[in-house]
Each structure stands twice: as structure tokens, then as C-alpha cells.
Coordinates of C-alpha atoms in Angstrom, one line a residue:
X21 CA 106.5 141.0 48.0
X22 CA 109.7 142.8 49.1
X23 CA 108.0 146.2 48.8
X24 CA 105.2 144.9 51.1
X25 CA 107.7 143.7 53.8
X26 CA 109.5 147.0 53.6
X27 CA 106.3 149.0 54.0
X28 CA 105.3 146.8 57.0
X29 CA 108.7 147.3 58.7
X30 CA 108.5 151.1 58.1
X31 CA 105.0 151.2 59.5
X32 CA 106.1 149.3 62.6
X33 CA 109.0 151.6 63.1
X34 CA 106.8 154.6 62.7
X35 CA 104.3 153.4 65.4
X36 CA 107.0 152.6 67.9
X37 CA 108.3 155.6 70.0
X38 CA 111.9 156.4 69.9
X39 CA 112.9 156.6 73.6
X40 CA 116.2 158.1 72.9
X41 CA 114.4 161.1 71.5
X42 CA 112.5 161.6 74.8
X43 CA 115.4 160.7 77.1
X44 CA 117.6 163.3 75.4
X45 CA 114.9 166.0 75.4
X46 CA 116.4 168.7 77.6
X47 CA 112.9 170.0 78.3
X48 CA 111.9 166.8 80.3
X49 CA 112.8 166.6 83.9
X50 CA 113.7 163.3 85.7
X51 CA 110.1 162.7 86.9
X52 CA 108.7 163.0 83.4
X53 CA 111.4 160.7 82.0
X54 CA 110.6 158.0 84.6
X55 CA 106.9 158.2 83.7
X56 CA 107.7 157.7 80.1
X57 CA 109.9 154.7 80.8
X58 CA 107.2 153.1 83.0
X59 CA 104.6 153.6 80.3
X60 CA 107.0 152.0 77.8
X61 CA 107.5 149.0 80.1
X62 CA 103.8 148.5 80.4
X63 CA 103.4 148.6 76.7
X64 CA 106.2 146.0 76.1
X65 CA 104.7 143.7 78.8
X66 CA 101.4 143.9 77.1
X67 CA 102.9 142.8 73.9
X68 CA 104.7 139.9 75.6
X69 CA 101.4 138.7 77.1
X70 CA 99.8 138.8 73.7
X71 CA 102.7 136.9 72.2
X72 CA 102.6 134.3 74.9
X73 CA 98.8 133.8 74.3
X74 CA 99.3 133.6 70.6
X75 CA 102.1 131.0 71.1
X76 CA 99.9 128.9 73.4
X77 CA 97.1 129.1 70.8
X78 CA 99.5 127.9 68.1
X79 CA 100.8 125.0 70.3
X80 CA 97.2 123.9 71.0
X81 CA 96.5 123.8 67.3
X82 CA 99.7 121.9 66.6
X83 CA 99.1 119.4 69.5
X84 CA 95.6 118.8 68.1
X85 CA 97.2 116.6 65.4
X86 CA 99.0 114.4 68.0
X87 CA 97.5 110.9 68.4
X88 CA 97.9 111.1 72.2
X89 CA 95.4 114.0 72.3
X90 CA 92.9 112.0 70.4
X91 CA 92.8 109.1 72.8
X92 CA 89.4 108.3 74.2
X93 CA 88.9 109.3 77.9
X94 CA 88.7 105.6 78.9
X95 CA 92.1 104.9 77.5
X96 CA 93.6 108.0 79.2
X97 CA 92.1 107.0 82.5
X98 CA 93.9 103.6 82.2
X99 CA 97.2 105.3 81.4
X100 CA 96.7 107.6 84.4
X101 CA 96.2 104.6 86.6
X102 CA 99.7 103.4 85.7
X103 CA 101.1 106.8 86.4
X104 CA 99.4 106.9 89.8
X105 CA 100.5 103.4 90.8
X106 CA 103.3 103.3 93.4
X107 CA 106.4 101.2 92.8
X108 CA 105.9 97.8 94.4
X109 CA 102.5 98.7 95.7
X110 CA 102.2 101.1 98.6
X111 CA 100.3 98.8 100.9
X112 CA 102.1 95.6 100.0
X113 CA 105.2 96.8 101.8
X114 CA 105.5 96.3 105.5
X115 CA 107.9 99.2 105.9
X116 CA 107.5 102.6 104.2
X117 CA 110.6 104.5 103.1
X118 CA 110.0 108.2 102.6
X119 CA 111.5 109.7 99.5
X120 CA 111.6 113.5 99.3
X121 CA 109.1 115.0 96.9
X122 CA 112.0 116.6 94.9
X123 CA 112.8 113.2 93.5
X124 CA 109.6 113.0 91.6
X125 CA 107.8 116.0 90.1
X126 CA 104.1 115.8 91.1
X127 CA 104.7 113.0 93.6
X128 CA 103.3 114.9 96.6
X129 CA 100.8 117.8 97.1
X130 CA 100.7 119.4 100.6
X131 CA 101.6 116.1 102.2
X132 CA 99.2 114.0 100.1
X133 CA 100.7 111.4 97.9
X134 CA 99.8 108.1 96.3
X135 CA 103.0 106.3 97.1
X136 CA 106.7 106.0 96.1
X137 CA 107.3 106.5 92.4
X138 CA 103.8 107.7 91.6
X139 CA 102.4 111.1 90.6
X140 CA 99.2 112.3 92.2
X141 CA 96.0 112.8 90.2
X142 CA 96.2 116.4 91.3
X143 CA 99.4 116.8 89.3
X144 CA 97.8 115.2 86.3
X145 CA 95.0 117.7 86.4
X146 CA 97.5 120.6 86.1
X147 CA 98.7 119.5 82.6
X148 CA 95.6 120.6 80.7
X149 CA 91.9 121.0 81.0
X150 CA 91.2 117.8 79.1
X151 CA 93.4 115.7 81.4
X152 CA 91.9 117.5 84.4
X153 CA 88.4 116.5 83.4
X154 CA 89.5 112.9 82.8
X155 CA 91.3 112.6 86.1
X156 CA 88.4 114.1 88.1
X157 CA 86.0 111.6 86.4
X158 CA 88.3 108.6 87.2
X159 CA 87.4 107.7 90.8
X160 CA 89.9 104.9 90.9
X161 CA 92.7 107.4 90.9
X162 CA 91.5 108.9 94.2
X163 CA 91.0 105.7 96.1
X164 CA 94.6 105.3 97.4
X165 CA 96.5 107.9 99.3
X166 CA 99.3 108.4 101.9
X167 CA 99.2 111.4 104.1
X168 CA 102.4 112.9 105.6
X169 CA 100.8 114.5 108.6
X170 CA 101.8 118.1 109.4
X171 CA 100.3 119.7 112.5
X172 CA 101.1 123.2 111.3
X173 CA 99.3 122.7 108.0
X174 CA 96.6 120.4 109.3
X175 CA 93.7 122.6 108.3
X176 CA 95.0 123.1 104.7
X177 CA 95.6 119.3 104.5
X178 CA 92.1 118.6 105.7
X179 CA 90.6 120.9 103.1
X180 CA 92.6 119.3 100.2
X181 CA 91.8 115.8 101.6
X182 CA 88.0 116.5 101.6
X183 CA 88.2 117.5 97.9
X184 CA 90.3 114.4 97.2
X185 CA 87.9 112.0 98.9
X186 CA 84.9 113.5 97.2
X187 CA 86.4 112.5 93.9
X188 CA 86.8 108.9 95.0
X189 CA 83.1 108.3 94.7
X190 CA 82.0 105.2 96.6
X191 CA 85.2 103.2 96.0
X192 CA 87.0 101.3 98.8
X193 CA 89.7 103.4 100.2
X194 CA 93.3 102.5 101.1
X195 CA 94.8 105.1 103.4
X196 CA 98.1 105.4 105.2
X197 CA 99.0 108.1 107.7
X198 CA 102.6 109.0 108.4
X199 CA 103.3 110.6 111.7
X200 CA 104.6 114.2 111.7
X201 CA 108.2 114.0 112.7
X202 CA 108.8 117.8 112.6
X203 CA 109.5 119.7 115.8
X204 CA 106.8 122.2 116.7
X205 CA 108.5 124.5 119.1
X206 CA 105.4 126.6 119.5
X207 CA 103.4 123.7 120.9
X208 CA 106.3 122.5 122.9
X209 CA 106.3 125.8 124.7
X210 CA 102.5 125.7 125.2
X211 CA 102.4 122.2 126.8
X212 CA 105.4 123.1 129.0
X213 CA 106.9 119.7 128.4
X214 CA 104.1 117.9 130.3
X215 CA 103.5 115.4 127.5
X216 CA 100.2 117.0 126.4
X217 CA 99.0 115.7 123.1
X218 CA 98.5 118.6 120.7
X219 CA 98.0 116.5 117.5
X220 CA 95.4 118.1 115.2
X221 CA 92.2 116.2 114.6
X222 CA 91.4 118.0 111.3
X223 CA 92.5 115.2 109.1
X224 CA 91.1 112.3 111.0
X225 CA 87.7 114.1 111.2
X226 CA 87.6 114.2 107.4
X227 CA 88.7 110.6 107.1
X228 CA 86.0 109.6 109.6
X229 CA 83.3 111.0 107.3
X230 CA 84.4 108.3 104.8
X231 CA 84.8 105.5 107.3
X232 CA 82.2 103.4 105.5
X233 CA 84.6 103.3 102.5
X234 CA 87.7 102.2 104.5
X235 CA 89.1 99.0 103.0
X236 CA 92.8 99.1 104.0
X237 CA 94.2 101.5 106.7
X238 CA 97.5 102.1 108.3
X239 CA 97.0 104.5 111.2
X240 CA 99.1 105.7 114.1
X241 CA 96.8 106.6 117.0
X242 CA 97.5 109.7 119.1
X243 CA 95.3 110.1 122.2
X244 CA 93.5 113.2 120.8
X245 CA 91.8 111.0 118.1
X246 CA 89.9 108.9 120.6
X247 CA 86.6 110.9 120.4
X248 CA 86.6 111.1 116.6
X249 CA 87.4 107.3 116.2
X250 CA 84.7 106.4 118.7
X251 CA 82.1 107.6 116.1
X252 CA 83.2 105.1 113.5
X253 CA 82.9 102.1 115.8
X254 CA 79.8 100.7 114.0
X255 CA 80.5 102.2 110.6
X256 CA 83.2 100.0 109.1
X257 CA 81.3 97.6 106.7
X258 CA 84.2 97.4 104.2
X259 CA 87.3 97.3 106.4
X260 CA 89.4 94.2 105.5
X261 CA 93.0 95.2 106.5
X262 CA 94.1 97.3 109.4
X263 CA 97.6 98.3 110.7
X264 CA 97.5 100.1 114.1
X265 CA 100.6 101.8 115.4
X266 CA 101.3 103.5 118.7
X267 CA 102.2 107.2 118.2
X268 CA 105.9 107.9 118.7
X269 CA 106.1 111.7 118.9
X270 CA 103.1 112.3 121.0
X271 CA 101.0 110.5 123.7
X272 CA 99.3 107.5 122.2
X273 CA 95.8 106.1 122.5
X274 CA 95.9 103.6 125.4
X275 CA 92.8 101.6 124.6
X276 CA 91.5 101.0 121.1
X277 CA 87.9 100.0 120.7
X278 CA 87.0 101.6 117.4
X279 CA 87.6 98.5 115.3
X280 CA 85.7 95.9 117.4
X281 CA 82.8 95.7 115.0
X282 CA 84.2 95.3 111.5
X283 CA 82.4 92.4 109.9
X284 CA 84.9 92.1 106.9
X285 CA 88.1 92.5 108.9
X286 CA 90.5 89.7 108.0
X287 CA 94.1 91.0 108.5
X288 CA 95.5 93.0 111.4
X289 CA 99.0 94.3 112.0
X290 CA 99.7 95.6 115.5
X291 CA 102.8 97.7 116.2
X292 CA 103.5 98.5 119.8
X293 CA 100.0 97.5 120.9
X294 CA 99.4 94.3 122.8
X295 CA 96.3 92.2 122.4
X296 CA 95.1 93.5 125.8
X297 CA 95.1 97.1 124.4
X298 CA 93.0 96.5 121.4
X299 CA 89.4 95.2 121.0
X300 CA 89.1 93.3 117.7
X301 CA 86.9 90.6 116.2
X302 CA 89.6 88.1 116.9
X303 CA 87.7 84.9 115.9
X304 CA 87.2 86.1 112.3
X305 CA 90.8 87.1 111.6
X306 CA 92.9 84.9 109.2
X307 CA 96.1 86.9 109.5
X308 CA 97.7 88.7 112.5
X309 CA 101.2 90.4 112.6
X310 CA 102.3 91.5 116.0
X311 CA 105.4 93.5 116.9
X312 CA 106.7 93.6 120.5
X313 CA 104.6 90.8 121.8
X314 CA 105.5 88.8 124.9
X315 CA 105.7 85.0 124.6
X316 CA 102.5 84.7 126.7
X317 CA 100.7 87.1 124.3
X318 CA 101.8 84.9 121.3
X319 CA 100.0 81.9 122.8
X320 CA 97.0 84.0 123.8
X321 CA 96.7 85.3 120.3
X322 CA 96.5 81.8 118.9
X323 CA 93.8 81.0 121.5
X324 CA 91.7 84.0 120.5
X325 CA 92.2 83.8 116.7
X326 CA 90.6 80.4 116.1
X327 CA 90.4 81.0 112.3
X328 CA 94.0 82.2 111.9
X329 CA 96.0 81.0 108.9
X330 CA 99.0 83.3 108.9
X331 CA 100.7 84.6 112.1
X332 CA 103.8 86.6 112.5
X333 CA 105.4 87.8 115.7
X334 CA 108.3 90.2 115.2
X335 CA 110.6 91.4 118.0
X336 CA 108.9 89.0 120.4
X337 CA 110.3 89.1 124.0
X338 CA 110.2 87.1 127.1
X339 CA 107.7 89.3 128.9
X340 CA 107.7 90.8 132.4
X341 CA 106.0 88.0 134.2
X342 CA 106.2 84.2 134.2
X343 CA 103.4 82.3 132.4
X344 CA 101.9 78.9 132.3
X345 CA 102.1 77.5 128.8
X346 CA 98.8 75.6 128.5
X347 CA 98.7 73.3 125.5
X348 CA 96.9 74.6 122.4
X349 CA 96.0 72.9 119.2
X350 CA 95.4 75.3 116.3
X351 CA 93.9 73.4 113.3
X352 CA 93.9 76.3 110.7
X353 CA 97.3 77.9 111.1
X354 CA 99.4 77.3 108.0
X355 CA 102.2 79.9 108.3
X356 CA 104.1 80.8 111.5
X357 CA 106.9 83.4 111.8
X358 CA 108.8 84.2 114.9
X359 CA 111.6 86.8 115.3
X360 CA 113.2 86.9 118.7
X361 CA 116.4 88.1 120.3
X362 CA 116.7 85.0 122.4
X363 CA 115.6 81.4 122.2
X364 CA 115.3 81.0 125.9
X365 CA 111.5 80.8 125.9
X366 CA 111.2 78.8 122.7
X367 CA 110.8 75.4 124.5
X368 CA 107.8 76.7 126.4
X369 CA 106.3 78.3 123.4
X370 CA 106.8 75.4 120.9
X371 CA 106.1 72.8 123.6
X372 CA 102.6 74.2 124.1
X373 CA 101.7 74.3 120.4
X374 CA 100.3 71.6 118.1
X375 CA 99.9 72.8 114.5
X376 CA 98.6 69.9 112.3
X377 CA 98.2 72.1 109.1
X378 CA 101.4 74.1 109.4
X379 CA 103.1 74.4 105.9
X380 CA 105.5 77.3 106.5
X381 CA 107.7 78.2 109.4
X382 CA 110.1 81.2 109.7
X383 CA 112.4 81.5 112.7
X384 CA 115.0 84.2 113.4
X385 CA 117.2 84.5 116.5
X386 CA 119.9 87.0 117.2
X387 CA 121.8 84.9 119.7
X388 CA 123.8 81.7 119.2
X389 CA 121.1 79.3 120.5
X390 CA 120.4 76.2 118.4
X391 CA 116.9 76.3 116.9
X392 CA 116.4 72.8 115.4
X393 CA 116.2 71.1 118.7
X394 CA 112.8 72.7 119.5
X395 CA 111.4 72.5 116.0
X396 CA 111.6 68.8 115.5
X397 CA 109.4 67.9 118.4
X398 CA 106.8 70.4 117.1
X399 CA 106.8 68.8 113.7
X400 CA 106.5 65.3 115.1
X401 CA 103.8 66.2 117.5
X402 CA 101.8 68.1 114.9
X403 CA 102.4 65.6 112.2
X404 CA 102.4 68.5 109.7
X405 CA 103.7 68.6 106.2
X406 CA 106.1 71.5 106.0
X407 CA 106.8 72.9 102.6
X408 CA 108.6 76.1 103.4
X409 CA 111.3 76.5 106.1
X410 CA 113.2 79.8 106.6
X411 CA 115.8 79.9 109.4
X412 CA 117.9 82.9 110.4
X413 CA 120.6 82.4 113.0
X414 CA 123.6 80.3 113.8
X415 CA 124.2 77.5 111.2
X416 CA 123.4 74.1 112.8
X417 CA 125.9 71.3 112.8
X418 CA 125.6 69.3 109.6
X419 CA 124.5 66.1 111.3
X420 CA 121.7 67.9 113.1
X421 CA 120.6 69.6 109.9
X422 CA 120.5 66.4 107.9
X423 CA 118.5 64.7 110.6
X424 CA 116.1 67.7 110.5
X425 CA 115.6 67.5 106.8
X426 CA 114.8 63.8 107.0
X427 CA 111.6 64.9 108.7
X428 CA 110.6 67.0 105.8
X429 CA 110.1 64.9 102.6
X430 CA 107.7 67.4 101.1
X431 CA 109.9 70.5 101.6
X432 CA 109.9 72.8 98.6
X433 CA 111.7 75.9 99.9
X434 CA 114.6 75.9 102.3
X435 CA 116.4 79.1 103.4
X436 CA 119.2 79.0 106.0
X437 CA 120.7 82.4 106.7
X438 CA 123.6 82.9 109.1
X439 CA 124.1 86.7 109.4
X440 CA 127.7 86.0 110.6
X441 CA 128.9 83.6 107.9
X442 CA 132.1 82.7 109.6
X443 CA 130.4 81.2 112.7
X444 CA 128.5 78.0 113.5
X445 CA 128.5 74.9 111.4
X446 CA 129.1 74.6 107.6
X447 CA 127.7 72.7 104.7
X448 CA 130.1 70.1 103.2
X449 CA 129.9 67.5 100.5
X450 CA 127.9 65.3 102.8
X451 CA 125.0 67.8 102.5
X452 CA 125.3 67.9 98.7
X453 CA 125.5 64.1 98.5
X454 CA 122.4 63.6 100.6
X455 CA 120.4 65.9 98.3
X456 CA 121.7 64.3 95.1
X457 CA 119.5 61.7 93.3
X458 CA 121.0 58.2 93.9
X459 CA 120.1 54.9 92.3
X460 CA 118.5 52.5 94.7
X461 CA 118.0 48.9 93.4
X462 CA 116.3 45.9 95.0
X463 CA 119.0 45.3 97.6
X464 CA 118.8 48.9 98.8
X465 CA 115.1 48.9 98.9
X466 CA 114.8 45.5 100.5
X467 CA 116.8 46.8 103.5
X468 CA 113.8 49.0 104.3
X469 CA 111.1 46.5 103.5
X470 CA 109.7 43.4 105.2
X471 CA 109.8 39.9 103.7
X472 CA 106.4 40.1 102.1
X473 CA 107.4 43.3 100.4
X474 CA 110.6 41.8 99.1
X475 CA 108.6 38.9 97.6
X476 CA 106.4 41.4 95.8
X477 CA 109.4 43.2 94.5
X478 CA 111.0 40.1 93.2
X479 CA 107.8 39.1 91.4
X480 CA 107.5 42.5 89.8
X481 CA 109.2 42.9 86.4
X482 CA 109.8 46.6 86.9
X483 CA 112.4 46.0 89.6
X484 CA 115.1 45.5 86.9
X485 CA 115.3 49.3 86.8
X486 CA 116.9 51.1 89.7
X487 CA 114.9 53.7 91.6
X488 CA 116.2 57.2 92.4
X489 CA 115.9 58.8 95.8
X490 CA 117.4 61.7 97.7
X491 CA 116.8 63.9 100.7
X492 CA 114.0 66.5 100.4
X493 CA 113.1 65.3 96.8
X494 CA 110.5 68.0 96.4
X495 CA 113.0 70.9 97.0
X496 CA 112.7 73.6 94.4
X497 CA 114.5 76.6 96.0
X498 CA 117.6 76.6 98.2
X499 CA 119.0 79.7 99.7
X500 CA 122.0 79.5 102.1
X501 CA 124.3 82.1 103.7
X502 CA 127.2 80.7 105.8
X503 CA 130.4 78.7 105.7
X504 CA 130.9 75.9 103.2
X505 CA 133.3 72.9 102.9
X506 CA 132.9 71.8 99.3
X507 CA 134.6 72.8 96.1
X508 CA 133.0 74.7 93.2
X509 CA 133.2 71.6 91.0
X510 CA 131.4 69.5 93.6
X511 CA 128.7 72.2 93.8
X512 CA 128.3 72.1 90.1
X513 CA 127.8 68.3 90.1
X514 CA 125.1 68.7 92.6
X515 CA 123.4 71.5 90.6
X516 CA 123.4 69.3 87.5
X517 CA 122.0 66.3 89.3
X518 CA 119.0 68.3 90.7
X519 CA 118.3 70.2 87.5
X520 CA 118.9 67.6 84.8
X521 CA 117.0 64.8 86.4
X522 CA 117.4 61.2 85.3
X523 CA 114.9 60.2 82.6
X524 CA 112.8 57.2 83.5
X525 CA 112.9 54.2 81.2
X526 CA 110.2 52.0 82.7
X527 CA 106.7 52.3 83.9
X528 CA 107.9 51.8 87.5
X529 CA 109.4 55.2 87.6
X530 CA 106.1 56.9 86.9
X531 CA 104.5 54.8 89.5
X532 CA 107.0 54.4 92.3
X533 CA 107.1 51.2 94.2
X534 CA 105.5 51.8 97.7
X535 CA 108.3 49.9 99.3
X536 CA 110.9 52.4 98.1
X537 CA 111.3 54.1 101.4
X538 CA 112.9 57.5 102.1
X539 CA 116.6 57.1 102.8
X540 CA 117.3 57.0 106.5
X541 CA 113.8 58.2 107.1
X542 CA 112.1 57.7 110.5
X543 CA 109.1 56.6 108.4
X544 CA 110.6 53.5 106.6
X545 CA 107.4 52.6 104.7
X546 CA 106.5 56.1 103.5
X547 CA 106.6 56.4 99.7
X548 CA 109.5 58.3 98.1
X549 CA 107.9 61.5 96.5
X550 CA 108.9 62.1 92.9
X551 CA 112.0 64.2 92.6
X552 CA 111.4 67.8 91.5
X553 CA 113.8 70.1 89.7
X554 CA 115.8 72.4 92.0
X555 CA 114.9 75.7 90.2
X556 CA 116.7 78.3 92.2
X557 CA 119.9 78.3 94.3
X558 CA 121.4 81.3 96.0
X559 CA 124.6 80.9 98.0
X560 CA 126.3 83.7 100.1
X561 CA 129.7 82.7 101.4
X562 CA 132.7 84.4 103.0
X563 CA 134.3 84.4 99.6
X564 CA 132.4 84.3 96.4
X565 CA 132.3 80.9 94.7
X566 CA 134.4 81.0 91.5
X567 CA 134.3 78.3 88.9
X568 CA 137.0 77.5 86.4
X569 CA 136.5 78.2 82.7
X570 CA 134.9 74.8 81.8
X571 CA 132.6 74.8 84.8
X572 CA 131.6 78.4 84.2
X573 CA 130.3 77.4 80.8
X574 CA 128.3 74.6 82.3
X575 CA 126.9 77.0 84.9
X576 CA 125.9 79.4 82.2
X577 CA 124.3 76.6 80.3
X578 CA 122.2 75.7 83.4
X579 CA 121.1 79.3 83.6
X580 CA 120.2 79.4 79.9
X581 CA 118.1 76.3 80.5
X582 CA 116.1 78.2 83.1
X583 CA 117.8 77.5 86.4
X584 CA 118.2 80.6 88.7
X585 CA 121.7 80.7 90.2
X586 CA 123.2 83.3 92.4
X587 CA 126.6 83.2 94.1
X588 CA 127.5 86.1 96.4
X589 CA 130.1 87.0 98.9
X590 CA 129.2 88.3 102.4
X591 CA 130.2 92.0 102.5
X592 CA 130.2 91.8 106.3
X593 CA 132.6 88.9 106.5
X594 CA 135.6 89.6 108.8
X595 CA 133.8 92.5 110.6
X596 CA 132.9 90.4 113.6

């Protein structure tokens, strides 16, 4: 064996030229030596190529024994779906945060991506031929995409986009367009600063060819796209969700009619457009989000959208002209969100609305105007059963807050956020005591009942056991940011009382007496709803709430039992 290796090494040395012999040959001039060196370089590079190919062959043979390579194509396709799924869902987020492609290898190809935290199916196809075949055959991988528009590379983007969409088959498409925010000095010189729209139509033309597949879109609308979009006006049979934005870096489309005939359109988000600028099938919408709406447009939206269930107005403003707030009753609206800088027009807006099926209300104001004063008349007039209340602004006075909560016996979620924790009112032990379950015997109940009811109670054997009642008995989540006036131990007692509820000992507790009225309720004969566990509490205060050693153990025990507790300090405290 040793003799064979020696012969092999000798043979190899005999076939390889000795460059030193040629380079030291005095008969060769410089040109001839360079030619010999170049030939040797070519020979070595050829050997390297052969070795690389041989190494790749050996790796393929070795990888053939890996279980991952033996997975059926159907399983691989499911795995690829997870790899191509954006973090949090690309179209579930209202705001898109761009992350450079360098943060994720394979996350973007020529401006085309699936979303944050996901690789593209194009990248998967570069791994090996087997994966490329699987990814091309999995149409679900190609049905979602985000396009970072680039006018300079628009034609190349359009070409890649056409290939991408061809692989989507007939699947519903979710498409998001992000405006090109790069500066094109060449086009700036061409238009001479006259505001001429030079946005390319290459990408939108390709997208328009697949308009019949549009399911969810998020488009900005430059004026140059008007002609292309006019061709899709009657070709949107699958469109369910549309976000339409004014263009920011170029002249925008003034009037939008392309989406007027979309039989499946249910949800619309308008950014910068008013309802007068857009022609939509208003009567069939069940959700509308509007940014930069005037107060008069908010009311007009409710009049047009007769089937609306969820409505959100962000950055609403007073408007440029006075308006007459004609009363409107909307019977299908269940969730209403309003974000304004000032509450000056709130009386006119809320005073005109009657919302009998309202279950959720979200209000946010940047000024110091009290907001409860206008909500209570709306609740009483509508006779609605609110279950979710989210208020952002100045903390109301505690008396006003307690009076407000007495109107909401079925409230399940209450969020009160004061961005400036040191201002406004504060929550004290009175607030905690009002929300703690308290025993109410015959005497307490009889104060809220008539004589006949008292006779019935006295004749009922179940009255020997005291009833429990409290404010907002159905509350399951409480989130508060602002000033407080109670101790950590008092807070703990409240948490225990709303998590470890009293155990009933008599049949009367499972069937509450109808005369057991809500405490201090404006409806004295309304039955006290059963008390629910308060499952989540989050408090943000000027200084973080700190419990002593014994109470900390109890807090940890509550969390171990399943109660979510969060105590934070406001990082902005003292900055105002």
C-alpha cells in the first residue's frame, strides 16, 4: 500500500511542470515567461473548478441521507409558508415600519418582499433545484407581497412582478405599495419644479392585469395612475379590503372612482382622502377608518354607510366651514373610535348621534377638555350596553368617573390613559372600594326596593345569605395610566377581592334576587349582573408601585393562579 502511494505521488510530481525551471531558464525572455505563467494559472483554475464540482457532488450524496431532503413536497410547502409569513401579519398592522433588507437575508428582492421578518419565495428557490420546484408549485407563497416602489428601477420591478404574479395562480392577492421616498434629481430637473407627476406606471399596469384577484390592497394613488386604474373599475369581483392613501412625494389623484363597483368590498381605510373625493359602495361597508376627516364628514360617513359596524376617525379636525348637526340614528354601529386634537366640536358630534347597539367606544383628545360630560348623554340617549371603553386624555375627577361607571353595568374592558400622569384627577381608595365586592343583606337591598318587593324577600328562605355587589361587576380587564392615591397594600386587597371571588353557599347566589339593585345605579330595579373575575390589571404611575415582601409573595401567587398583573412607571414623568 505504501509503495502504491509513493508511485502515485511520484507520478503526480512528474506530470506537474516545475515553474522554477522555466523561470530560471536564461533562454526565455520576459514575454515567454509571462505566457508560461498565464498558462499555469489557467491550468490551476481548471483544477479548482473540477475540485469544486466534485465537492458539490459529494455534498449532494451526503445530503441525500438527511431526513429534511426526503420530506414530501406537500410538507415542504407548508414549511415554506411559515418562512414566508411576516411577523404579526403584514396586513394586520395599520402602520408599516420599514426594516432594511440587510437585517434579513432573502427578505427583499428588487423591492419585492412578503413582509417584515419573512423571506421571499424567490430566495427559497435559490437554495436548490428541488426547493425551487416546490416553491414555484406552491401558489400560496406568491399571493402576498409588498412592493417598495422605485421609479428608477420600475421596469425591472414590473418584469419581476409579472413573473411573481403568474406563480400565484388564481389565488386572492394581498398587495401593499410603499411610495418611493428616494430623490430623483434627473426627473426633478425635467419637470422644472412645476409639480409634474413623473411616477412610473409600469408596476400598476402589471397589477391591473390581475385586478380580478385583488382581495386586500394598500395603495397610494399618484395622478399618473388614473388611466390605468380606470380600466379596473368593473373588474374587482374579489376585493374585500382597500386602503387608499394620497401620494406624498408626487401629485396625487384628486378623484377616485376605480373602486365604486366592488361587490365584496367590506372594509375601507382612507388616508388623506375625504368622502367627497372617493366613490365607493358606501351602503355595503361594515368598517371604515378615516384619517383627517372633518367633524361634518364623520356624520356624513355614518349617514352613507348604513350597514357600518366599526368606525374609526383618526386625527379628526373641526373643518373649515360650520355645519348643521342633523340627528342620526345608526342601528348597526358597534364600535366607534374618535381621535381629535380638541374636544370643542364633541358636543355637536355626539349630540347628533344615537347608537343603540354601540358596544365599544374609544376616545382620545390631546387637550385638557373633560370627555365624560359628552359621553354620558350619548349612552343614555342610545340606551346602549357598552362593554369596552378606552379613554385617552386628562384623568377625570374621581366623582365624575364613578358616576360614569355606574352607567355601565356590563362593562368588561376599561382603559383610562393619561399621557401626562402628573396632571388631572387621580384614583384613590374610593375607586377601589367601589369596585370591590361587598355584602348586601336584606336591609341594604330593601333600600332599593318597594314594599311588595320587601315582602317577597322576607318570605324567601334564601335571604339569610348576603348578596355581593360592586361597581362594573363584569369587568375583566383594567388598564390605567395616571396619578394614584392608594397604597400598594390597598391595591393588593382590591386585586384579591376581584380575583378570588366569594364562593356562593346558597341557591340564591346562582339565581340573584331581581330586587338586588346595582349600588347607586340610576336604574334601581335593574338586576345586579354576576361578578366576573378581573383577569388583567395594568397600572402605569409616576413611580412604579412596589409591594413589601409579604405582599409581593401574594402578588406572585395571583399571577401563578392566572391573573395578569403589570405595574410600570411612566418614563415621561417629570418632563412636562
